[in-house]
Tab-separated table of C-alpha atoms in Angstrom:
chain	number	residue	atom	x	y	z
A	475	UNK	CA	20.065	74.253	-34.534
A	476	UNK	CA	18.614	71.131	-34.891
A	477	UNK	CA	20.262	68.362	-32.786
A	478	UNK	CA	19.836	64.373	-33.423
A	479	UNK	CA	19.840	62.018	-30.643
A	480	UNK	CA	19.699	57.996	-30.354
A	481	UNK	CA	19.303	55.943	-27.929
A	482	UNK	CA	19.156	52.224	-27.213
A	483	UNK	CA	17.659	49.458	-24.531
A	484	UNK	CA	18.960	46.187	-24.478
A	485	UNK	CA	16.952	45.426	-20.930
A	486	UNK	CA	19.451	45.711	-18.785
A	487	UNK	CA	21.733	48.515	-19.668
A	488	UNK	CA	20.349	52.222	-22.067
A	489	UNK	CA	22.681	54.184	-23.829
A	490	UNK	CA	22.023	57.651	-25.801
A	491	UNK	CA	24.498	59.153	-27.925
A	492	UNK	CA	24.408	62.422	-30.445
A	493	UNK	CA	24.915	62.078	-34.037
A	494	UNK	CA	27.769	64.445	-35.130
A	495	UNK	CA	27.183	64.125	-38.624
A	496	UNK	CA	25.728	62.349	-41.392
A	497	UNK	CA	28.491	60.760	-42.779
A	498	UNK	CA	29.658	59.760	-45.951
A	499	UNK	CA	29.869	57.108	-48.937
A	500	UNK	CA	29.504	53.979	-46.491
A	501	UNK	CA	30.828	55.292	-43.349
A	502	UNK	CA	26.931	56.163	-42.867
A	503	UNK	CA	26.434	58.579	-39.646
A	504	UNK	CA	29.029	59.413	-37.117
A	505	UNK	CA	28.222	59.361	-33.320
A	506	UNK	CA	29.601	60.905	-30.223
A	507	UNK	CA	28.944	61.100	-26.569
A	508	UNK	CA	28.327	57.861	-25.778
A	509	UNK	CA	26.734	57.095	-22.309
A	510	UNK	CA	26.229	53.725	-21.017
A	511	UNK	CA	24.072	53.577	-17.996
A	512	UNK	CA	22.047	50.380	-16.306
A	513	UNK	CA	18.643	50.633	-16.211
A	514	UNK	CA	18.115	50.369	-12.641
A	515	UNK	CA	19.908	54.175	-12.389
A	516	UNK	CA	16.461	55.311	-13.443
A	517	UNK	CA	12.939	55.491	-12.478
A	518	UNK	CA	11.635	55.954	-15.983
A	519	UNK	CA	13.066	55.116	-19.349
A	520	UNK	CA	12.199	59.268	-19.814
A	521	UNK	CA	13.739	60.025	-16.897
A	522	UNK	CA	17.353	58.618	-18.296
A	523	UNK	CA	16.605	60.274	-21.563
A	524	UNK	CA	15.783	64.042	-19.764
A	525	UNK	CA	18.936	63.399	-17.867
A	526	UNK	CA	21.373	62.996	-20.404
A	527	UNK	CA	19.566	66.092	-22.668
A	528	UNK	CA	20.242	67.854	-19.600
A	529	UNK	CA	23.754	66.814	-19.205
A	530	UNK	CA	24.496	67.727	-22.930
A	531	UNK	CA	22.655	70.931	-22.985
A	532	UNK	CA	19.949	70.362	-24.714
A	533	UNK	CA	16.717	71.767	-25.806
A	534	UNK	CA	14.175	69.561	-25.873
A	535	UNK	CA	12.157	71.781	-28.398
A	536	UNK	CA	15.141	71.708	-31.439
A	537	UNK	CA	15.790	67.330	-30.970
A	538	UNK	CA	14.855	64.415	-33.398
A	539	UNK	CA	15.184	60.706	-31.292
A	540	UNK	CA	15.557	57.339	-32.605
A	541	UNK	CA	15.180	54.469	-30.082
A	542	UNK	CA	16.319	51.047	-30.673
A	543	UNK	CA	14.781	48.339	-28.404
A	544	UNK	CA	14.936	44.845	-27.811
A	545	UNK	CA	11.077	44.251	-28.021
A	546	UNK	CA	8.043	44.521	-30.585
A	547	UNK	CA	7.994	48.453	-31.520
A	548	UNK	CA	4.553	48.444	-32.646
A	549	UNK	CA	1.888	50.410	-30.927
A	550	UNK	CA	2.072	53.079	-28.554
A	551	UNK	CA	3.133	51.687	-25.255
A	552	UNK	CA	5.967	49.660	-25.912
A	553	UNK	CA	6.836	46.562	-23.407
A	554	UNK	CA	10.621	45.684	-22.728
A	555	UNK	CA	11.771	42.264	-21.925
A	556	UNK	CA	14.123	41.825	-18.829
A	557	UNK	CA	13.356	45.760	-18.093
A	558	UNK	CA	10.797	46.732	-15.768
A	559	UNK	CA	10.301	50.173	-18.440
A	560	UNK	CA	7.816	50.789	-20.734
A	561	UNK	CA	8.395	53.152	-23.047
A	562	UNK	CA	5.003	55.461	-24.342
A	563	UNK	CA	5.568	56.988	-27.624
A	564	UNK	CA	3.019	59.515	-27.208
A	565	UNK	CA	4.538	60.752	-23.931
A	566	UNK	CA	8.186	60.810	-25.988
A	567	UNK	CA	6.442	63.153	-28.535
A	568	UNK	CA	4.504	65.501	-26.331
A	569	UNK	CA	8.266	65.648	-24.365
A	570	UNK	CA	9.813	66.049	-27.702
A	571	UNK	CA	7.371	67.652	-29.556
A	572	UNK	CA	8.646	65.449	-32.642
A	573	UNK	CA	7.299	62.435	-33.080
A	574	UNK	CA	10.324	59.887	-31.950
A	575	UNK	CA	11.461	57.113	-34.568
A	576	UNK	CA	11.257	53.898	-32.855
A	577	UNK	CA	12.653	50.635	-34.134
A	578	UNK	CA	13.725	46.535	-32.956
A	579	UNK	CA	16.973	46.308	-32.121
A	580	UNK	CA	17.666	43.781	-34.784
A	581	UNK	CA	16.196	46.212	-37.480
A	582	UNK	CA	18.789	48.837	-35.741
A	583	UNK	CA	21.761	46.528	-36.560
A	584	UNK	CA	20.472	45.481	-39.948
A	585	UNK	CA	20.167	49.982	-40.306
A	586	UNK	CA	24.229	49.617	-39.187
A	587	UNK	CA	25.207	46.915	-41.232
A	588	UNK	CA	26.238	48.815	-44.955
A	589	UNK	CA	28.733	50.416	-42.712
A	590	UNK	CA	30.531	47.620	-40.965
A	591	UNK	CA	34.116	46.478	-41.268
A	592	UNK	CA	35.269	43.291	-42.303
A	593	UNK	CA	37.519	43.147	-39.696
A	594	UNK	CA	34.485	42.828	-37.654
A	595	UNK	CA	33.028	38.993	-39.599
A	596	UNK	CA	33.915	36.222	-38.865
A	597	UNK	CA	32.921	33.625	-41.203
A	598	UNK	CA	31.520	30.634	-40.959
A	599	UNK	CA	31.713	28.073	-43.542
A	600	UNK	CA	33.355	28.198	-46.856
A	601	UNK	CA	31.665	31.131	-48.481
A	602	UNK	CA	33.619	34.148	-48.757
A	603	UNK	CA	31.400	37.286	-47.333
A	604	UNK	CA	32.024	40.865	-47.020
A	605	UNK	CA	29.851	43.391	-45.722
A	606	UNK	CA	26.792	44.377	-47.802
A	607	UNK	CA	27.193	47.556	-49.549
A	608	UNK	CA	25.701	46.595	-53.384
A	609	UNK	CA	22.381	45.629	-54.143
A	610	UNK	CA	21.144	42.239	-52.460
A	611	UNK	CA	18.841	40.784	-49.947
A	612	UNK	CA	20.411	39.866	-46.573
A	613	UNK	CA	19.448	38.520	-42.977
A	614	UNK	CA	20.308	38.877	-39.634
A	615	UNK	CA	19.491	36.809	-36.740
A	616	UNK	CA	20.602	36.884	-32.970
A	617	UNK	CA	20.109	35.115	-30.008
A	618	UNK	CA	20.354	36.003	-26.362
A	619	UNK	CA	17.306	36.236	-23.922
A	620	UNK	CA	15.258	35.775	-27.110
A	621	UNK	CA	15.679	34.681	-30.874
A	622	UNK	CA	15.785	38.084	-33.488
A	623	UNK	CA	15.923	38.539	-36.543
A	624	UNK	CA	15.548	41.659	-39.420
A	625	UNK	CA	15.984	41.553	-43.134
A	626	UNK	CA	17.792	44.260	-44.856
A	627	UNK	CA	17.569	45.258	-48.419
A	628	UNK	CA	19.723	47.413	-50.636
A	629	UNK	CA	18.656	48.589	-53.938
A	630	UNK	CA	19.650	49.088	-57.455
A	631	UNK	CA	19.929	52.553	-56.578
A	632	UNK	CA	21.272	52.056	-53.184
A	633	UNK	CA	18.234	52.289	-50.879
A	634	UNK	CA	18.124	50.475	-48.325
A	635	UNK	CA	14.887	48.884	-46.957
A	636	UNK	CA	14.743	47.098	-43.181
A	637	UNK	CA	11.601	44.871	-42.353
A	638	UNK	CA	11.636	43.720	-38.428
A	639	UNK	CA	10.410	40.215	-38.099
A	640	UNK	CA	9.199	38.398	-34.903
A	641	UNK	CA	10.157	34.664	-37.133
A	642	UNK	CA	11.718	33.396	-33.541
A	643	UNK	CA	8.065	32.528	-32.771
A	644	UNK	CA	7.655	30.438	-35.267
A	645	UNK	CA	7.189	27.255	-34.426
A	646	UNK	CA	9.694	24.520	-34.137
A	647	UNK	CA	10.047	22.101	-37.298
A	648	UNK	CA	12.003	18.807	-35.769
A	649	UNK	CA	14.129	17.339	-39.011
A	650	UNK	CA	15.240	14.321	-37.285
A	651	UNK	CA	14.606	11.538	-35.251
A	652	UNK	CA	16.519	13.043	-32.085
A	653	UNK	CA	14.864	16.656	-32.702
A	654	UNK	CA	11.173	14.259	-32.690
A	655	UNK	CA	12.140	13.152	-29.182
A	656	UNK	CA	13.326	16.733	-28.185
A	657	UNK	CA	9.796	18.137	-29.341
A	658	UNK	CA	7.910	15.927	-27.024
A	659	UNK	CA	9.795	16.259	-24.385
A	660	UNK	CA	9.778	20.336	-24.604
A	661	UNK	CA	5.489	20.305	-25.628
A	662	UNK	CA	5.193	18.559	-22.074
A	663	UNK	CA	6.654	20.875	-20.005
A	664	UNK	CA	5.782	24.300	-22.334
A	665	UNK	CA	2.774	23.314	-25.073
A	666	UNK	CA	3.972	25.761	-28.145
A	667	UNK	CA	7.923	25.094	-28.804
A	668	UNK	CA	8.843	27.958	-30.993
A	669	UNK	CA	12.209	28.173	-32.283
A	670	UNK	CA	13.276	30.683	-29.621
A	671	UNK	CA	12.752	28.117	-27.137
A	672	UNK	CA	15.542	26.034	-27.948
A	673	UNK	CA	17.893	29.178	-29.347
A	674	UNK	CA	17.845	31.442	-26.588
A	675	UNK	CA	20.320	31.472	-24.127
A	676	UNK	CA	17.515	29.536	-21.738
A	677	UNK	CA	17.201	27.773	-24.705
A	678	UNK	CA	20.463	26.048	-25.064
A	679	UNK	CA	19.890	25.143	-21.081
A	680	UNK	CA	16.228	23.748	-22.200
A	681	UNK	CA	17.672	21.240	-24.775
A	682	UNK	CA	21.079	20.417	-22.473
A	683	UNK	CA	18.181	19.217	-19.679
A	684	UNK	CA	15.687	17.181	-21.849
A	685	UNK	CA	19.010	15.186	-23.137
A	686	UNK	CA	19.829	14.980	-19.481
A	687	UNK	CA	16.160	13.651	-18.995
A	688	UNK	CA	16.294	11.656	-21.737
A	689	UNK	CA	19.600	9.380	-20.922
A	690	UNK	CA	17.753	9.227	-17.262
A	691	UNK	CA	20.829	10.931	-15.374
A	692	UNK	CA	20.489	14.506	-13.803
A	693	UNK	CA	22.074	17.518	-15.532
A	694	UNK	CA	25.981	17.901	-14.849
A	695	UNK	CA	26.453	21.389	-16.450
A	696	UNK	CA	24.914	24.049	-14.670
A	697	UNK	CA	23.880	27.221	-16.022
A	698	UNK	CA	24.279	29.615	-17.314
A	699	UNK	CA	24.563	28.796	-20.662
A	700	UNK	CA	28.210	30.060	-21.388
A	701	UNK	CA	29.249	26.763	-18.987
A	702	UNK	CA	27.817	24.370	-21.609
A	703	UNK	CA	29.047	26.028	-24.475
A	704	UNK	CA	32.592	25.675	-22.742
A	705	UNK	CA	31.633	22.320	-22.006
A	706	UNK	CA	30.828	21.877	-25.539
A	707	UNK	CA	34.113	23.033	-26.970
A	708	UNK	CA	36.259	21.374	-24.474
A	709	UNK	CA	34.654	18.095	-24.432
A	710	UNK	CA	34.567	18.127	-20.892
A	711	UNK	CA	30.604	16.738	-20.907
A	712	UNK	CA	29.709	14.611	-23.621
A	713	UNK	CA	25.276	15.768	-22.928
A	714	UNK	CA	26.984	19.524	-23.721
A	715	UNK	CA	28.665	18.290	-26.855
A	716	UNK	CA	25.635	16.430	-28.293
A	717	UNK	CA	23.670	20.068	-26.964
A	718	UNK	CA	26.231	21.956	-28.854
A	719	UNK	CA	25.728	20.128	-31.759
A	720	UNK	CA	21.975	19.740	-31.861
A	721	UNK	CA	21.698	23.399	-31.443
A	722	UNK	CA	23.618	24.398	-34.148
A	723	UNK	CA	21.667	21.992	-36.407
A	724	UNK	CA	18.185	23.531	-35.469
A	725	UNK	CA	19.838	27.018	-35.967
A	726	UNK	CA	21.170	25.932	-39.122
A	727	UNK	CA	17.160	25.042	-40.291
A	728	UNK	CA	15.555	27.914	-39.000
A	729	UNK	CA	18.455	30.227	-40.898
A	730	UNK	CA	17.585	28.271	-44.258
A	731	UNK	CA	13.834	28.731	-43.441
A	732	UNK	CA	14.159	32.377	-43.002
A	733	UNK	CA	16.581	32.487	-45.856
A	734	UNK	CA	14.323	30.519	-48.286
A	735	UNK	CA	11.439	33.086	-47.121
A	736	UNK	CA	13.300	36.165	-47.101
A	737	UNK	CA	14.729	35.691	-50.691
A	738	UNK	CA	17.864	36.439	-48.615
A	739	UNK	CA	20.517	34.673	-50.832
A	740	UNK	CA	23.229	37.543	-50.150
A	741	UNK	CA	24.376	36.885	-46.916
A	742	UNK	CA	23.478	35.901	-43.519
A	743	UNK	CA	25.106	38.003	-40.431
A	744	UNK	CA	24.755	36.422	-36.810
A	745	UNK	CA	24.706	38.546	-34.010
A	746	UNK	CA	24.609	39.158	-30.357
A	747	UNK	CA	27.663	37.328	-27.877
A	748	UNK	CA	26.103	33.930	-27.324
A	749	UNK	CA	26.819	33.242	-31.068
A	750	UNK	CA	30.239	34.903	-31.102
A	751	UNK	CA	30.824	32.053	-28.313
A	752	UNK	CA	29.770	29.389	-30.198
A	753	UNK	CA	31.356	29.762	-33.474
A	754	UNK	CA	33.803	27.152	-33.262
A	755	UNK	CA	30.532	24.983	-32.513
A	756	UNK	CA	28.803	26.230	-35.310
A	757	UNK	CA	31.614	25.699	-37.730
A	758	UNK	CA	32.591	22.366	-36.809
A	759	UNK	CA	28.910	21.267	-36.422
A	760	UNK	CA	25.820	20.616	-38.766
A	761	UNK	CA	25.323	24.248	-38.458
A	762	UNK	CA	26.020	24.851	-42.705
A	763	UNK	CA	24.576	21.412	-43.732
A	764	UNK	CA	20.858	21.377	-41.716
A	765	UNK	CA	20.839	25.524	-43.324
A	766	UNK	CA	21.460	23.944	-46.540
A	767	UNK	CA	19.259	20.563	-46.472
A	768	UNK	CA	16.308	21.816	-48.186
A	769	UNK	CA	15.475	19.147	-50.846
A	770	UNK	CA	15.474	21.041	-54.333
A	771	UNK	CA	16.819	24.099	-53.078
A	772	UNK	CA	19.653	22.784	-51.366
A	773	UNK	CA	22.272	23.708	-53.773
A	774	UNK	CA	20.923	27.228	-53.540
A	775	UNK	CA	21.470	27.507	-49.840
A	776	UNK	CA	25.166	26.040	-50.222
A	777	UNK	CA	25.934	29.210	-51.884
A	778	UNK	CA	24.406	31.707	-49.035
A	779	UNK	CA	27.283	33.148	-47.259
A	780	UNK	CA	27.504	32.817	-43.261
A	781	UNK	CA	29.666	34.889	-40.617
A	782	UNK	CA	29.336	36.294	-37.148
A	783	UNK	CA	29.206	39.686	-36.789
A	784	UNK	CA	30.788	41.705	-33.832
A	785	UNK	CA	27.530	43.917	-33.755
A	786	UNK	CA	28.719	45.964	-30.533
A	787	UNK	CA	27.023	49.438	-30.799
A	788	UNK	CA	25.394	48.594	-33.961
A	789	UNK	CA	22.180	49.849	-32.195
A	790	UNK	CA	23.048	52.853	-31.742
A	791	UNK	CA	24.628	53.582	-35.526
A	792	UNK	CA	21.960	51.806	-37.044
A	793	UNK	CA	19.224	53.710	-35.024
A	794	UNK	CA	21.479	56.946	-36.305
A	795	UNK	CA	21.178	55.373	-40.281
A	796	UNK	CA	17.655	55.251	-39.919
A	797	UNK	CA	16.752	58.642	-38.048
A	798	UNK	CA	19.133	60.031	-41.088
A	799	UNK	CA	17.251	58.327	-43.730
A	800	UNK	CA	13.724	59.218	-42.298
């Protein structure tokens, strides 16, 4: 009998699970056997997967594999941030001897995202949202040791398409006169600012220390990042409040951009923890009105709905939705 397996790597932790069944109506795929393991327990990425198959009982001759990772999942040797793996694609399918399904980790949770709860948003702004199970055009971004994103499409007839974006490359658009200053300070020390450099979690620490630069006065949060965000929402620093705010302005723009280019006037679902910490920032701060400030299309992007999304093993169901619908 023909078994399905996922798996997931984040960087610093893998998990694999088996898919019990495929589901039904919106509760999409079921999974079971969850294993959580650090990366570091294993050599090689297919050393972790031959153990668990092993562990489970497994043939390796009756499996189909989907793979979520937090990287570019073009080509055949695949390159994982924070993760001294690689996975090869052609050595998963002569190990197989199926060829393996692998996707981006944010096209994984955009896969998992029909079958969410509500319990699991929490929204941001005034916009009522609910998780997208009719026809529409959504987005989801993340940040953490990068900036992701994926759009997700459901159809008349309920298909659903996923298209994996790198957009967190793209480079960064100042709006203001204090994002101007923060653009020349950041080209000095790093030439290309893309938008990832100010939204990952180095990010954040990136524009806390060019405001520290810029009022001539060394930097009194440390890192990590969580500190300034606590800073932020206690007011304990006034450089982490003004970093607070400015990122969630310059997340707000690059949300509208994607949003504007995406068609993806549905919804938009953050992800990952360091968002899930900063939501108080984000609704409190310029977050809603830089997404919105468009010119001519501004009334447009008022009307896009906004929550957080508690995406924890989305990865895994959504790299389940997709081996199912492949």
């Amino acid at each position: 009998m023909e078994r399905r397996l996922v798996g997931a790597i984040d960087g610093d932790d893998v998990a694999f699970a088996l898919i019990k069944d495929a589901g039904t109506g919106t509760d999409g795929p079921r999974i079971e056997e969850v294993r959580r393991s650090p990366t570091t327990a294993f050599p090689t990425f297919t050393d972790a997967l031959q153990d668990y198959i092993r562990a489970h009982g497994l043939s390796t001759e009756s499996i189909r594999f989907g793979l979520a990772v937090a990287g570019v999942s073009r080509g055949d040797v695949i390159t994982l941030p924070n993760c001294r793996w690689f996975v090869s694609v052609s050595g998963l399918r002569a190990f197989l001897r199926s060829d393996p399904l692998i996707l981006n980790d944010f096209a994984a949770t955009a896969w998992a995202l029909p079958n969410v709860g509500s319990s699991q948003l929490v929204r941001i702004g005034s916009r009522p949202v609910a998780p997208p199970r009719e026809r529409g055009t959504y987005l989801i971004v993340g940040t953490g040791s990068g900036l992701g994103m994926a759009i997700l499409s459901i159809g008349r007839d309920g298909n659903v398409v996923v298209i994996e974006s790198e957009g967190g490359h793209a480079s960064f658009a100042p709006q203001n006169a204090d994002e101007d200053a923060l653009l020349a300070t950041l080209r000095r020390r790093f030439g290309h600012v893309s938008f990832e450099r100010l939204l990952s979690r180095t990010g954040l620490e990136n524009l806390y220390d060019a405001l520290a630069a810029e009022a001539s006065r060394p930097a009194a949060a440390p890192s990590p990042s969580s500190r300034i965000i606590a800073a932020a929402i206690s007011g304990t620093d006034p450089l982490a409040v003004r970093a607070g705010r400015l990122y969630a302005g310059i997340l707000g723009a690059f949300v509208g951009n994607q949003v504007l280019t995406a068609g993806a006037w549905d919804g938009v679902f953050l992800v990952e923890p360091m968002l899930g910490e900063m939501v108080q920032i984000l609704a409190s701060g310029p977050f809603r009105s830089q997404l919105a400030g468009k010119g001519r299309m501004a009334r447009q992007l008022e009307a896009v709905p906004t929550a957080w999304l508690d995406s924890r093993s989305a990865n895994l169901a959504g790299a389940a939705a997709a081996l199912a619908a492949s």
